Coordinates of C-alpha atoms in Angstrom, one line a residue:
X1 CA 33.3 314.0 42.7
X2 CA 35.8 314.2 45.5
X3 CA 39.4 315.8 45.0
X4 CA 40.9 312.9 46.7
X5 CA 40.2 310.5 43.9
X6 CA 43.2 308.2 42.9
X7 CA 45.1 309.0 39.7
X8 CA 45.5 305.7 37.9
X9 CA 48.9 306.9 36.3
X10 CA 50.8 307.0 39.6
X11 CA 52.7 303.8 40.6
X12 CA 52.8 303.1 44.3
X13 CA 56.6 302.2 45.2
X14 CA 57.6 299.2 47.3
X15 CA 60.1 300.7 49.7
X16 CA 60.9 297.5 51.4
X17 CA 61.7 295.7 48.2
X18 CA 64.1 298.4 47.0
X19 CA 65.9 298.4 50.3
X20 CA 66.6 294.7 50.0
X21 CA 68.0 295.2 46.6
X22 CA 70.3 298.0 47.8
X23 CA 71.5 295.8 50.6
X24 CA 72.3 292.9 48.1
X25 CA 74.3 295.2 45.9
X26 CA 76.1 296.6 48.9
X27 CA 77.0 293.0 50.0
X28 CA 78.3 292.2 46.6
X29 CA 80.5 295.3 46.5
X30 CA 81.7 294.5 50.0
X31 CA 82.7 291.0 48.9
X32 CA 84.5 292.4 45.9
X33 CA 86.4 294.9 48.0
X34 CA 87.3 292.3 50.5
X35 CA 88.5 290.1 47.7
X36 CA 90.7 292.9 46.4
X37 CA 92.2 293.5 49.9
X38 CA 92.7 289.7 50.2
X39 CA 94.6 289.7 46.9
X40 CA 96.7 292.6 48.1
X41 CA 97.4 290.9 51.4
X42 CA 98.5 287.7 49.5
X43 CA 100.8 289.7 47.3
X44 CA 102.2 291.5 50.2
X45 CA 102.8 288.2 51.9
X46 CA 104.5 286.8 48.8
X47 CA 106.8 289.8 48.4
X48 CA 107.6 290.3 52.1
X49 CA 107.9 286.7 53.2
X50 CA 108.4 284.3 50.3
X51 CA 110.5 286.7 48.1
X52 CA 112.2 288.4 51.1
X53 CA 115.7 287.0 50.4
X54 CA 115.6 287.9 46.7
X55 CA 114.6 291.5 47.2
X56 CA 116.8 292.0 50.2
X57 CA 119.7 291.0 48.0
X58 CA 118.6 293.5 45.3
X59 CA 118.3 296.3 47.8
X60 CA 121.7 295.5 49.3
X61 CA 123.2 295.6 45.8
X62 CA 121.8 299.1 45.4
X63 CA 123.6 300.0 48.5
X64 CA 126.8 298.0 48.2
X65 CA 129.2 298.1 45.2
X66 CA 131.5 295.2 44.6
X67 CA 134.8 296.5 43.1
X68 CA 137.7 294.3 41.9
X69 CA 141.3 295.3 42.9
X70 CA 143.9 294.6 40.2
X71 CA 147.1 292.9 41.6
X72 CA 150.6 294.2 41.3
X73 CA 152.3 292.5 38.4
X74 CA 155.5 290.6 39.3
X75 CA 158.8 292.2 38.4
X76 CA 161.5 290.8 36.1
X77 CA 165.2 291.0 37.0
X78 CA 168.4 289.6 35.5
X79 CA 170.7 287.2 37.3
X80 CA 172.2 290.0 39.3
X81 CA 169.0 291.7 40.3
X82 CA 169.0 294.4 37.7
X83 CA 165.3 295.3 37.0
X84 CA 164.2 294.7 33.4
X85 CA 160.4 295.2 34.1
X86 CA 158.8 296.8 37.1
X87 CA 155.7 298.8 38.2
X88 CA 155.0 302.3 39.4
X89 CA 151.8 304.2 40.3
X90 CA 150.5 307.3 38.6
X91 CA 147.3 309.1 37.7
X92 CA 145.6 308.7 34.4
X93 CA 142.7 310.7 32.9
X94 CA 140.1 308.3 31.5
X95 CA 136.9 308.8 29.5
X96 CA 134.0 306.4 29.4
X97 CA 132.7 307.0 25.8
X98 CA 129.2 305.8 26.5
X99 CA 128.7 308.5 29.1
X100 CA 130.0 311.3 26.9
X101 CA 127.6 312.7 24.2
X102 CA 130.2 314.6 22.2
X103 CA 133.7 313.1 22.5
X104 CA 135.5 315.6 20.3
X105 CA 134.1 318.6 22.2
X106 CA 134.8 317.0 25.5
X107 CA 138.5 316.3 24.5
X108 CA 138.9 319.9 23.2
X109 CA 137.6 321.2 26.5
X110 CA 139.8 318.9 28.5
X111 CA 142.8 320.1 26.5
X112 CA 142.2 323.6 28.1
X113 CA 142.6 322.1 31.5
X114 CA 145.4 319.5 31.0
X115 CA 147.8 319.0 28.1
X116 CA 146.6 316.6 25.5
X117 CA 149.0 316.0 22.6
X118 CA 148.1 314.9 19.1
X119 CA 149.8 311.6 19.9
X120 CA 147.4 311.2 22.9
X121 CA 144.4 311.8 20.6
X122 CA 145.7 309.3 18.0
X123 CA 146.2 306.6 20.7
X124 CA 142.8 307.3 22.2
X125 CA 141.1 306.9 18.8
X126 CA 143.0 303.6 18.2
X127 CA 141.9 302.3 21.6
X128 CA 138.3 303.4 20.9
X129 CA 138.2 301.4 17.7
X130 CA 139.5 298.3 19.5
X131 CA 137.4 298.6 22.7
X132 CA 133.7 298.4 23.7
X133 CA 132.1 301.8 24.2
X134 CA 131.3 301.3 27.8
X135 CA 134.9 300.8 28.7
X136 CA 137.0 303.5 30.4
X137 CA 139.8 304.5 28.1
X138 CA 142.9 306.7 28.9
X139 CA 143.2 310.0 27.1
X140 CA 146.2 311.0 29.2
X141 CA 148.5 309.0 31.4
X142 CA 151.1 309.9 34.1
X143 CA 149.5 313.2 35.1
X144 CA 151.4 315.5 37.4
X145 CA 150.1 316.6 40.8
X146 CA 149.4 320.1 39.3
X147 CA 147.4 318.6 36.5
X148 CA 145.4 316.4 38.9
X149 CA 144.6 319.5 41.0
X150 CA 143.5 321.5 37.9
X151 CA 141.2 318.7 36.7
X152 CA 139.7 318.2 40.2
X153 CA 138.7 321.9 40.2
X154 CA 136.9 321.5 36.9
X155 CA 135.6 317.9 37.5
X156 CA 131.9 319.0 37.5
X157 CA 132.2 320.1 33.8
X158 CA 133.2 316.7 32.6
X159 CA 130.6 313.9 33.2
X160 CA 132.1 310.5 32.1
X161 CA 135.7 311.7 32.7
X162 CA 137.6 310.5 35.8
X163 CA 141.1 310.7 37.2
X164 CA 142.2 307.3 38.4
X165 CA 145.2 305.9 40.2
X166 CA 146.8 303.2 38.1
X167 CA 149.8 300.9 38.1
X168 CA 152.0 301.3 35.1
X169 CA 154.6 298.9 33.7
X170 CA 158.0 300.2 32.8
X171 CA 160.9 298.7 30.9
X172 CA 164.0 300.7 32.1
X173 CA 166.4 299.0 29.7
X174 CA 164.3 300.0 26.6
X175 CA 165.0 298.4 23.3
X176 CA 167.9 296.3 24.5
X177 CA 165.6 293.6 26.0
X178 CA 162.5 294.3 23.9
X179 CA 162.4 290.9 22.2
X180 CA 163.2 288.8 25.2
X181 CA 161.3 290.5 28.0
X182 CA 158.5 291.6 25.6
X183 CA 155.8 294.0 26.7
X184 CA 152.2 294.1 28.0
X185 CA 149.2 295.8 26.4
X186 CA 145.5 296.3 26.8
X187 CA 143.4 293.1 26.7
X188 CA 141.5 292.6 23.4
X189 CA 138.4 290.6 22.6
X190 CA 140.3 287.6 21.4
X191 CA 142.3 287.4 24.7
X192 CA 139.0 287.8 26.6
X193 CA 137.6 284.8 24.8
X194 CA 140.7 282.8 25.5
X195 CA 140.7 283.7 29.2
X196 CA 137.0 282.7 29.3
X197 CA 137.7 279.3 27.7
X198 CA 140.5 278.7 30.2
X199 CA 138.2 279.7 33.1
X200 CA 140.6 282.5 34.0
X201 CA 138.5 285.6 33.1
X202 CA 137.3 286.2 36.6
X203 CA 140.8 286.8 37.7
X204 CA 141.1 289.6 35.2
X205 CA 138.2 291.7 36.5
X206 CA 139.6 295.1 37.1
X207 CA 142.7 294.4 35.0
X208 CA 143.2 296.2 31.7
X209 CA 146.5 294.7 30.7
X210 CA 148.0 291.3 29.7
X211 CA 151.4 290.0 28.5
X212 CA 151.6 290.3 24.7
X213 CA 155.1 289.1 23.7
X214 CA 158.3 287.7 25.2
X215 CA 158.5 286.6 28.8
X216 CA 155.6 288.9 29.7
X217 CA 153.4 286.6 27.6
X218 CA 154.9 283.2 28.2
X219 CA 155.0 283.6 32.0
X220 CA 151.6 285.5 32.2
X221 CA 150.1 283.1 34.7
X222 CA 153.0 283.7 37.1
X223 CA 153.3 287.4 36.7
X224 CA 149.6 288.5 36.8
X225 CA 148.8 287.6 40.4
X226 CA 145.3 287.2 42.0
X227 CA 142.6 289.9 41.8
X228 CA 141.2 291.2 45.1
X229 CA 137.7 292.3 46.0
X230 CA 136.4 295.4 47.9
X231 CA 132.8 295.9 49.1
X232 CA 132.0 299.6 49.3
X233 CA 128.8 301.3 50.6
X234 CA 127.6 303.9 48.1
X235 CA 125.0 306.7 48.3
X236 CA 122.2 307.3 45.9
X237 CA 124.6 309.2 43.6
X238 CA 126.9 306.2 43.4
X239 CA 129.7 307.8 45.5
X240 CA 131.6 305.7 48.0
X241 CA 130.7 306.2 51.6
X242 CA 132.7 303.6 53.4
X243 CA 134.5 300.3 52.9
X244 CA 132.6 297.3 54.3
X245 CA 135.1 294.5 53.6
X246 CA 138.2 294.0 51.6
X247 CA 140.0 290.9 50.3
X248 CA 143.4 292.2 49.2
X249 CA 144.9 291.2 45.9
X250 CA 147.9 288.9 45.7
X251 CA 150.8 290.3 43.7
X252 CA 152.2 288.3 40.9
X253 CA 155.4 286.3 41.2
X254 CA 158.8 287.7 40.2
X255 CA 161.0 286.2 37.5
X256 CA 164.7 285.9 38.0
X257 CA 166.5 285.3 34.7
X258 CA 169.7 283.6 33.6
X259 CA 170.4 286.7 31.5
X260 CA 173.2 289.0 32.4
X261 CA 172.1 292.6 31.7
X262 CA 175.7 293.9 31.3
X263 CA 176.5 291.0 29.0
X264 CA 173.4 291.8 27.0
X265 CA 174.4 295.5 26.8
X266 CA 177.9 294.7 25.6
X267 CA 176.5 292.3 23.0
X268 CA 173.9 294.8 21.8
X269 CA 176.3 297.6 21.5
X270 CA 179.0 295.5 19.8
X271 CA 176.9 295.4 16.7
X272 CA 177.2 299.1 16.3
X273 CA 174.9 300.2 13.4
X274 CA 174.7 296.7 12.0
X275 CA 171.6 294.6 12.1
X276 CA 171.8 291.1 13.6
X277 CA 171.4 288.7 16.5
X278 CA 173.3 286.9 19.2
X279 CA 172.4 284.1 21.5
X280 CA 174.7 282.9 24.3
X281 CA 174.0 279.8 26.3
X282 CA 175.6 278.0 29.2
X283 CA 176.2 274.5 27.7
X284 CA 176.0 272.7 31.0
X285 CA 172.5 273.9 31.9
X286 CA 170.9 275.4 28.8
X287 CA 170.5 278.8 30.6
X288 CA 170.4 281.7 28.2
X289 CA 173.1 284.3 29.1
X290 CA 172.4 286.8 26.4
X291 CA 169.6 287.1 23.8
X292 CA 170.0 290.0 21.4
X293 CA 168.0 291.0 18.4
X294 CA 169.0 294.3 16.8
X295 CA 167.4 296.6 16.1
X296 CA 164.9 296.5 18.8
X297 CA 162.1 298.8 19.8
X298 CA 160.9 300.7 22.8
X299 CA 158.4 298.4 24.6
X300 CA 157.2 301.3 26.7
X301 CA 155.4 302.6 23.6
X302 CA 153.0 299.6 23.9
X303 CA 152.0 299.9 27.5
X304 CA 149.4 302.6 27.2
X305 CA 148.5 301.6 23.7
X306 CA 150.7 302.6 20.8
X307 CA 149.5 305.4 18.5
X308 CA 149.0 304.7 14.8
X309 CA 151.9 306.9 13.7
X310 CA 154.5 305.1 15.9
X311 CA 153.0 301.7 15.0
X312 CA 153.3 302.6 11.3
X313 CA 156.9 303.6 11.7
X314 CA 157.8 300.4 13.5
X315 CA 155.8 298.0 11.3
X316 CA 156.8 299.6 8.1
X317 CA 160.5 300.0 8.8
X318 CA 162.9 298.3 6.4
X319 CA 165.1 297.3 9.3
X320 CA 162.2 295.2 10.8
X321 CA 162.7 296.2 14.5
X322 CA 159.6 294.1 15.5
X323 CA 161.2 290.9 14.1
X324 CA 162.8 288.7 16.8
X325 CA 165.9 287.8 14.8
X326 CA 167.3 285.6 17.5
X327 CA 164.4 283.1 17.6
X328 CA 162.2 283.9 14.6
X329 CA 164.8 285.0 12.0
X330 CA 166.0 282.2 9.7
X331 CA 169.3 282.3 7.8
X332 CA 171.5 279.9 5.8
X333 CA 174.2 278.9 8.3
X334 CA 177.0 279.1 5.7
X335 CA 180.3 277.6 6.8
X336 CA 179.2 277.3 10.5
X337 CA 177.5 274.1 9.2
X338 CA 180.8 272.5 8.3
X339 CA 181.9 271.2 11.8
X340 CA 178.6 269.3 12.0
X341 CA 179.1 268.0 8.5
X342 CA 182.5 266.7 9.5
X343 CA 181.1 265.1 12.6
X344 CA 178.4 263.4 10.5
X345 CA 181.2 262.0 8.3
X346 CA 182.9 260.5 11.3
X347 CA 179.5 259.3 12.7
X348 CA 178.6 257.4 9.5
X349 CA 182.2 256.2 8.9
X350 CA 182.4 258.1 5.6
X351 CA 185.7 259.8 6.5
X352 CA 188.7 259.4 8.8
X353 CA 190.4 262.5 10.2
X354 CA 193.5 261.8 8.2
X355 CA 191.7 261.1 4.9
X356 CA 192.4 264.0 2.5
X357 CA 191.3 265.3 -0.9
X358 CA 193.0 267.5 -3.5
X359 CA 191.3 270.8 -3.8
X360 CA 191.8 272.5 -7.2
X361 CA 189.5 275.3 -6.2
X362 CA 186.3 273.8 -7.6
X363 CA 184.2 270.6 -7.7
X364 CA 182.5 269.5 -10.9
X365 CA 179.1 267.7 -10.6
X366 CA 176.6 267.1 -13.3
X367 CA 178.2 269.6 -15.6
X368 CA 178.0 272.3 -12.9
X369 CA 181.2 273.9 -11.5
X370 CA 180.9 274.5 -7.7
X371 CA 183.6 277.1 -6.8
X372 CA 185.7 277.2 -3.7
X373 CA 186.2 280.7 -2.2
X374 CA 190.0 280.4 -2.8
X375 CA 191.1 280.6 -6.5
X376 CA 193.4 277.7 -7.2
X377 CA 192.2 275.8 -4.1
X378 CA 193.8 274.8 -0.8
X379 CA 195.9 271.9 -2.0
X380 CA 195.6 268.7 0.0
X381 CA 192.9 269.0 2.6
X382 CA 192.2 266.7 5.5
X383 CA 189.4 267.1 8.1
X384 CA 191.3 269.4 10.4
X385 CA 192.4 271.7 7.6
X386 CA 188.9 271.7 6.0
X387 CA 187.5 273.3 9.1
X388 CA 190.4 275.6 9.9
X389 CA 190.6 277.2 6.4
X390 CA 186.9 276.5 5.6
X391 CA 187.4 274.6 2.4
X392 CA 184.2 274.4 0.4
X393 CA 185.5 271.8 -2.0
X394 CA 186.0 269.3 0.8
X395 CA 182.3 269.6 1.8
X396 CA 181.0 269.5 -1.7
X397 CA 182.6 266.1 -2.1
X398 CA 181.5 265.0 1.4
X399 CA 177.9 266.1 0.9
X400 CA 177.7 264.0 -2.3
X401 CA 179.2 261.0 -0.5
X402 CA 176.8 261.3 2.5
X403 CA 173.6 262.0 0.6
X404 CA 170.8 264.4 1.7
X405 CA 168.8 262.0 3.9
X406 CA 171.7 260.9 6.1
X407 CA 172.7 264.5 6.5
X408 CA 169.2 265.5 7.5
X409 CA 168.9 262.7 10.0
X410 CA 172.2 263.6 11.7
X411 CA 171.5 267.3 11.8
X412 CA 168.1 266.7 13.3
X413 CA 169.9 265.2 16.3
X414 CA 171.4 268.6 17.0
X415 CA 168.0 270.3 16.7
X416 CA 168.4 271.8 13.3
X417 CA 165.0 272.2 11.6
X418 CA 163.0 272.0 14.9
X419 CA 162.0 274.4 17.6
X420 CA 164.3 274.3 20.7
X421 CA 161.4 274.8 23.2
X422 CA 162.8 277.9 24.6
X423 CA 160.5 279.6 27.2
X424 CA 159.3 282.5 24.9
X425 CA 156.9 282.3 22.0
X426 CA 157.3 283.1 18.4
X427 CA 160.2 280.6 17.7
X428 CA 160.7 279.5 14.1
X429 CA 161.5 275.9 13.2
X430 CA 163.7 276.8 10.2
X431 CA 164.2 274.4 7.3
X432 CA 166.2 271.2 7.5
X433 CA 166.0 269.9 3.9
X434 CA 165.5 266.2 3.0
X435 CA 163.9 264.3 0.1
X436 CA 160.7 263.9 2.1
X437 CA 160.6 267.6 3.0
X438 CA 161.0 268.6 -0.7
X439 CA 158.3 266.3 -1.8
X440 CA 155.9 267.6 0.9
X441 CA 156.8 271.2 0.2
X442 CA 157.1 271.3 -3.6
X443 CA 155.7 268.0 -4.7
X444 CA 159.1 267.3 -6.4
X445 CA 161.8 264.7 -6.0
X446 CA 165.2 265.6 -4.6
X447 CA 168.0 265.9 -7.1
X448 CA 171.6 264.9 -6.2
X449 CA 173.0 268.2 -7.4
X450 CA 170.9 270.0 -4.7
X451 CA 172.9 268.1 -2.0
X452 CA 176.2 269.8 -2.9
X453 CA 175.2 273.3 -1.7
X454 CA 173.7 271.9 1.4
X455 CA 177.1 270.6 2.4
X456 CA 178.4 274.2 2.8
X457 CA 175.3 275.5 4.7
X458 CA 173.6 276.9 1.6
X459 CA 170.8 275.6 -0.6
X460 CA 167.5 275.1 1.3
X461 CA 169.3 275.2 4.7
X462 CA 167.6 277.9 6.9
X463 CA 168.0 278.1 10.7
X464 CA 167.7 280.5 13.6
X465 CA 170.6 282.0 15.6
X466 CA 169.0 280.2 18.6
X467 CA 169.3 276.8 16.8
X468 CA 172.9 277.5 15.9
X469 CA 173.8 278.5 19.5
X470 CA 172.0 275.4 20.9
X471 CA 173.8 273.1 18.5
X472 CA 177.1 274.7 19.4
X473 CA 176.3 274.3 23.1
X474 CA 175.5 270.7 22.5
X475 CA 178.8 270.1 20.7
X476 CA 180.7 271.9 23.5
X477 CA 178.9 269.8 26.1
X478 CA 180.0 266.5 24.5
X479 CA 176.7 265.8 22.8
X480 CA 174.4 266.4 25.8
X481 CA 171.6 268.8 24.8
X482 CA 169.7 271.0 27.2
X483 CA 166.6 272.9 26.5
X484 CA 167.4 276.6 26.3
X485 CA 165.6 278.6 29.0
X486 CA 165.8 282.2 29.9
X487 CA 164.2 282.1 33.4
X488 CA 166.3 280.8 36.2
X489 CA 163.6 280.7 38.8
X490 CA 160.2 282.1 39.8
X491 CA 160.1 283.8 43.2
X492 CA 156.9 283.8 45.3
X493 CA 156.4 287.4 46.4
X494 CA 154.9 286.4 49.8
X495 CA 157.0 283.5 50.9
X496 CA 160.1 284.3 48.8
X497 CA 160.1 280.6 47.9
X498 CA 162.1 279.9 44.7
X499 CA 160.7 277.6 42.1
X500 CA 163.8 276.7 40.0
X501 CA 163.4 276.1 36.3
X502 CA 165.3 272.8 36.4
X503 CA 167.9 272.3 33.6
X504 CA 166.2 269.8 31.3
X505 CA 168.4 267.5 29.3
X506 CA 166.6 266.8 26.0
X507 CA 168.9 264.0 24.9
X508 CA 172.4 262.5 24.9
X509 CA 173.6 262.1 21.3
X510 CA 176.0 259.3 22.4
X511 CA 178.8 260.7 20.2
X512 CA 182.2 259.0 20.4
X513 CA 184.7 261.0 22.4
X514 CA 187.4 260.5 19.8
X515 CA 185.1 262.0 17.1
X516 CA 184.3 265.0 19.3
X517 CA 188.0 265.6 20.0
X518 CA 188.7 265.8 16.3
X519 CA 186.0 268.5 15.8
X520 CA 186.9 270.4 18.9
X521 CA 190.6 270.5 18.1
X522 CA 189.7 271.8 14.6
X523 CA 187.4 274.6 16.1
X524 CA 190.3 275.6 18.4
X525 CA 192.5 275.7 15.3
X526 CA 190.1 278.1 13.6
X527 CA 190.7 280.7 16.4
X528 CA 194.4 280.0 16.6
X529 CA 195.6 279.7 13.0
X530 CA 192.4 279.8 10.9
X531 CA 189.9 282.2 9.6
X532 CA 189.3 284.0 12.9
X533 CA 192.9 283.9 14.1
X534 CA 193.4 287.7 13.8
X535 CA 190.4 288.4 16.0
X536 CA 191.6 286.1 18.8
X537 CA 195.3 286.6 18.4
X538 CA 195.9 288.1 21.9
X539 CA 193.1 286.3 23.8
X540 CA 194.4 285.0 27.2
X541 CA 191.9 282.1 27.0
X542 CA 191.6 279.2 24.5
X543 CA 188.3 279.1 22.6
X544 CA 186.8 277.2 19.7
X545 CA 185.0 278.8 16.8
X546 CA 183.9 278.7 13.2
X547 CA 183.3 281.6 10.8
X548 CA 180.6 281.6 8.2
X549 CA 179.4 283.6 5.3
X550 CA 175.9 283.1 3.9
X551 CA 174.7 284.2 0.5
X552 CA 171.6 286.4 0.4
X553 CA 171.1 286.2 -3.3
X554 CA 172.4 283.7 -5.8
X555 CA 175.2 284.6 -8.2
X556 CA 175.6 283.3 -11.7
X557 CA 177.9 280.4 -12.4
X558 CA 181.6 281.4 -12.7
X559 CA 180.7 285.0 -11.7
X560 CA 182.9 286.3 -8.8
X561 CA 181.1 287.9 -5.9
X562 CA 182.3 291.6 -5.4
X563 CA 180.7 293.1 -2.3
X564 CA 181.1 296.7 -3.4
X565 CA 179.0 296.0 -6.5
X566 CA 176.1 294.6 -4.6
X567 CA 173.3 296.6 -2.9
X568 CA 173.8 296.7 0.9
X569 CA 170.6 294.7 1.6
X570 CA 171.8 291.9 -0.9
X571 CA 175.2 291.5 0.6
X572 CA 176.2 288.3 2.3
X573 CA 175.5 287.7 6.0
X574 CA 178.4 287.2 8.4
X575 CA 178.1 284.4 11.0
X576 CA 180.3 283.1 13.8
X577 CA 179.7 280.3 16.4
X578 CA 182.0 279.8 19.4
X579 CA 182.5 278.3 22.9
X580 CA 184.9 278.9 25.7
X581 CA 187.0 278.1 27.6
X582 CA 188.0 275.2 25.4
X583 CA 188.8 272.7 28.2
X584 CA 185.6 273.3 30.2
X585 CA 183.1 275.4 28.3
X586 CA 180.8 277.7 30.3
X587 CA 179.5 279.7 27.3
X588 CA 178.6 278.9 23.7
X589 CA 177.2 281.4 21.3
X590 CA 176.1 282.2 17.8
X591 CA 176.3 285.6 16.0
X592 CA 174.8 286.8 12.8
X593 CA 175.5 290.2 11.4
X594 CA 173.2 290.9 8.5
X595 CA 174.6 291.9 5.1
X596 CA 178.0 292.4 6.7
X597 CA 180.2 290.1 4.6
X598 CA 182.7 287.7 5.9
X599 CA 182.1 286.1 9.4
X600 CA 185.7 286.9 10.5
X601 CA 185.3 290.5 9.6
X602 CA 181.9 291.4 11.2
X603 CA 180.6 288.5 13.4
X604 CA 183.7 287.2 15.1
X605 CA 184.7 290.6 16.7
X606 CA 181.2 290.8 18.3
X607 CA 181.8 287.4 19.8
X608 CA 185.2 288.4 21.0
X609 CA 183.8 291.3 23.0
X610 CA 181.1 289.1 24.6
X611 CA 183.7 286.3 25.5
X612 CA 186.1 288.9 26.9
X613 CA 183.5 290.3 29.2
X614 CA 182.0 287.0 30.3
X615 CA 185.4 285.3 31.0
X616 CA 187.5 288.3 32.0
X617 CA 185.1 291.1 33.0
X618 CA 186.6 293.3 30.3
X619 CA 184.3 296.1 29.2
X620 CA 184.9 297.4 25.6
X621 CA 185.0 301.1 24.9
X622 CA 183.3 301.0 21.5
X623 CA 181.5 298.7 19.1
X624 CA 183.4 295.7 17.7
X625 CA 185.7 296.7 14.9
X626 CA 185.6 294.9 11.6
X627 CA 188.7 293.0 10.5
X628 CA 189.5 294.5 7.1

């Protein structure tokens, strides 16, 4: 058998067939790869052509930083140009909490470079509680050049800490204008929401502060200005390389007030150590000449954020320095109410000027004895004498004859029991009692015996010094009432155009001239021969006025009030209202000296110093003396 015989276990391979299979597979793979490249090309086209604008914007945003520029806040000056609120620039050291892993350690290390006091730490903690963690918060303000240099040398050690140039608000007059000018403070979340609802939030980008009280709050839209924008090219580390474009901010407008800073100073100092308030108004325009609430507070404490200790001292003080006594403090008007009661009697025809009563020193009503301040009474008393000697009995009888609702309707004409509409917030309406008011407030009917005390400015009566000053200004201006306003005009910082706050007559009470003359003659008599005659004895001008004393706590029937036996905080308030010159009034005012006794003793001397300066330019050397 031959060696070349065929082995039946060996398969003869078909080379051509396998080659075709391989070529098929290769074609499929090629198609697959081409499909992938096609998809890549389509995606590339989509990104580079269709989405070019979108990604170009994103790329540009990585290169360009849009930074808001806060505007300069408008300044506030008095009628003579004395600055009451202005700005200055300084450096502040700020921490962004979200970028600092250990705040306490960072602050401790910073304290080795620049001085950080316990007050700085307390204020920072308070701001931290009130703010979002990504915000930049000041740990130190008003750094010196030396401190800035020291920090710059150690800057690399403190990520999340920066020294920034900031504008700061300053109130050079301190507490004297604290309640009228007010203050600014850091914007809180509630204010952010309000700005957003008013579509004003965009204008506060880059701004940390907003008006909180007083004129700073009520004229915020004028004072804030318009935020600017700066486009800055930055590198990969976020550092500015160059400025590409800049839209400068527009500074806020300035406020020029009717207030006289020197008159305000004299009025404030005239109180001495006493607590109280004074409002002086030009009767012919409603312009507020002085607006004092004492004690006040230092508004500069609030600019950087007040620390908890200082806030606790102010908020917890028994003297209530944060209370705006002039516009929000309410007090019984006492005998300053009597001239308006007498005018109401003439208005309703319930009395004639000559009609007199016999005053035995008391008035009996419903078994209750209403005492006069003078034991034995004032004898026969007509309208003139009732005001000059301040006879309570006359007004007990008159109040009963008039009735509570006619009294309420007449007093409402003078603005008692309603807000004046002055151009700062926080004003109280006070209480003008009526039968309808009592039913609404207490769900009780009015009793006739309650009217008796109302006639002498006691009972439920409760008004602000601002309301008393406005009422006196209306009386001095022959019944024409103007809305009190503190701002005289708003000045555009760019054009210097002045937008005058026009005097706004609220109403003409249409009082009869002969009735007004009776009351005005009586008010002149008060300062010439009545309860305040000693205070105005040597005055070279003629003025009208009325003293008042308001009870703080009720005393028992037939019990005599002895001031020395009463705790100081429970003693009577002293009040005085006045206007001058009598023939052509240019100033009307109201004064209250808390817990200071009789109006002639404590309040009238304050008014005398204010009138002397305003009319004569006379500057007092010391606080107003009491007339003992």
